[in-house]
């Protein structure tokens, strides 16, 4: 039995809490649609609504105390090193800026009778980006459609009924129980504007405008309320802006709403669907029902399907839906010109949210983009690159002020202003210096997938500047190795033989793994550009002096330079496996000893309760996929859905944190396609339960795009499209024939499941085990 690609979440009831609402977004503007029939709440966000403005928080005592801290660590005087670091290295003040909600749009409906509601359905179409509510009441059928348009920069809600004059409601803009705004004013007879300041020193001004366009009936504004009476249909247009981007945010918000109103709802909707579908429909995934899915699951509401999975039932279709939802959320929270997706994408309802809902860059912000390139959403990666550029100037100041180093540096958090000083007084994380280095690897990854020479030329100075910091910062051990001091292994704690616990250390394993990737990226980038030969040699020499990954007494990858015990063996961070994923150094065939030790590491983590947070479980899926263990990867997909997923499919840390959605989508991709080890590996970690399926539109390093179908656990057919003239190496789990235009390609070298040929730009190649099978995806 097969099924169509899954692309819809739906429910039989309104959301009772924010975590059940349906998210929409255009990168800058987001909404959580609750779908109520008597009162509707659309919780609103604008990505630049952050508390306060930029600050220099670099601690002036950091540099004078740096050598003292390094000496204390070398001498093993941990308590003194910890105490001095907390005082001297922490930012002043210790916290960065935090993300805030824009407010709420509340609609209170009035009906001509008090009949019960019937035939209720609430849905979110992942391909069109439209949330809809349908129901009947008193013999009248009602429908609401809501979407956030990227081309028209407006959040639009359309209310219709099948009987004239049936739509009456009062609309109000609100912001928190304490009314965190300055005033609500009437801009014209159909537009109301909220004015306010985000708060804190230097905080941005914000404006939110609501405009109503009614057919039939009347629209009026009374005090702070918009009143609609007896309309046939109504279009509500919500716009917002802050002074972070606009000199006059009110003028922008009001004029944008007016332009949208002039265009008309159908034109807005058509432009939105065309734009959104151009991204959402690039990749489609179908996983066959292997007979273990509960009967009728595909037609059940999404929350009921999830409940069955939480009870241990299989549902391949829900997995495919979850994958597509991960892509949907990135399209909705990260578009060119927006800020990057934060800890909650753009969807946050709290004035002081968990972990400030900003950018945690010791994995979480990076995980948000693990599926951007493979999932064919390369342009959604761009806001992260913009943030990196915004961090360079503050990062130079931090590098010089704290460490007397060149280049630029960032620690484990940043915010809208690109703040690079340490965040919090939290010894297991705050003084880690690899945040910018890890982020810069995303620049190189984007080049590897697209091979855009102009992009590489533009970002090479950023890569080089990140590496420059470590040329000055790294210190030499007695054995001549180059290490970071001080450092941590995020966010874990080790135990010395004496029983004393420690967090600060010298040369954590993750440091060397990240720096190996960074120096490699710099070397390769310089080679492609044909520049900096002397600098390339220096990076190669430094890379050779980094500590090699070590295998500890349990057969595991060591997390620290010494083989310490862990205070929490089931810790959520598994930082010492960075080189397995998202790094590329540990591979099953290329480094079998390290791969085996990585497996031991994972087994030990999981045996001690690891993966208890959503994002950590998502990371574990990627690890098992890279180890080519499809059964273990699927086991953790089920655990992610069963234990760390909310009714609207948001990831549950707990609380909601979006990185698990993105990491989970990336992990599903890694099970089906990998391209980190020099070849395009098709179906590297295919579990038995996914014996039949199809995916189209994935991207691979080297400028390739891949479609594939499989049956009985074996590749049936693949199509590879090349965007550049390049050697194409493909690894499969069954023999194939490589064809172009129906003819066998000459010069294909094949051995041990690895096939290679010289691809030409613009050509499509068909890899077939037998006669092509008709696609089931539509």
XYZ file of N, CA, C and O in Angstrom, residues 10 13 42 97 158 175 286 432 540 684 763:
44
model
N -4.141 18.663 10.565
C -5.534 19.058 10.776
C -6.050 18.523 12.098
O -5.538 17.549 12.653
N -10.756 20.314 16.626
C -11.099 21.276 17.661
C -10.126 22.445 17.615
O -9.014 22.313 17.107
N -4.911 35.267 17.356
C -3.715 35.064 16.538
C -2.578 35.747 17.286
O -2.523 36.987 17.367
N 20.489 40.832 25.040
C 19.101 41.221 24.815
C 18.222 40.000 24.555
O 18.718 38.945 24.154
N -8.869 36.116 5.984
C -10.084 36.274 5.192
C -11.218 35.520 5.873
O -11.091 34.312 6.151
N -1.322 43.529 23.786
C 0.081 43.157 23.991
C 0.312 42.912 25.476
O 0.636 43.808 26.231
N 7.581 10.567 0.190
C 6.557 9.549 0.413
C 7.213 8.341 1.051
O 8.204 7.834 0.555
N 33.204 29.618 26.429
C 33.550 28.814 25.250
C 33.713 29.750 24.052
O 32.866 30.601 23.796
N 47.378 24.687 7.442
C 47.636 23.248 7.393
C 48.558 22.821 8.536
O 48.369 21.766 9.152
N 21.767 5.525 2.703
C 22.836 5.000 3.568
C 22.345 4.421 4.886
O 23.056 3.614 5.496
N 22.963 18.738 -17.119
C 22.504 17.418 -17.543
C 21.836 16.662 -16.408
O 22.151 16.865 -15.235
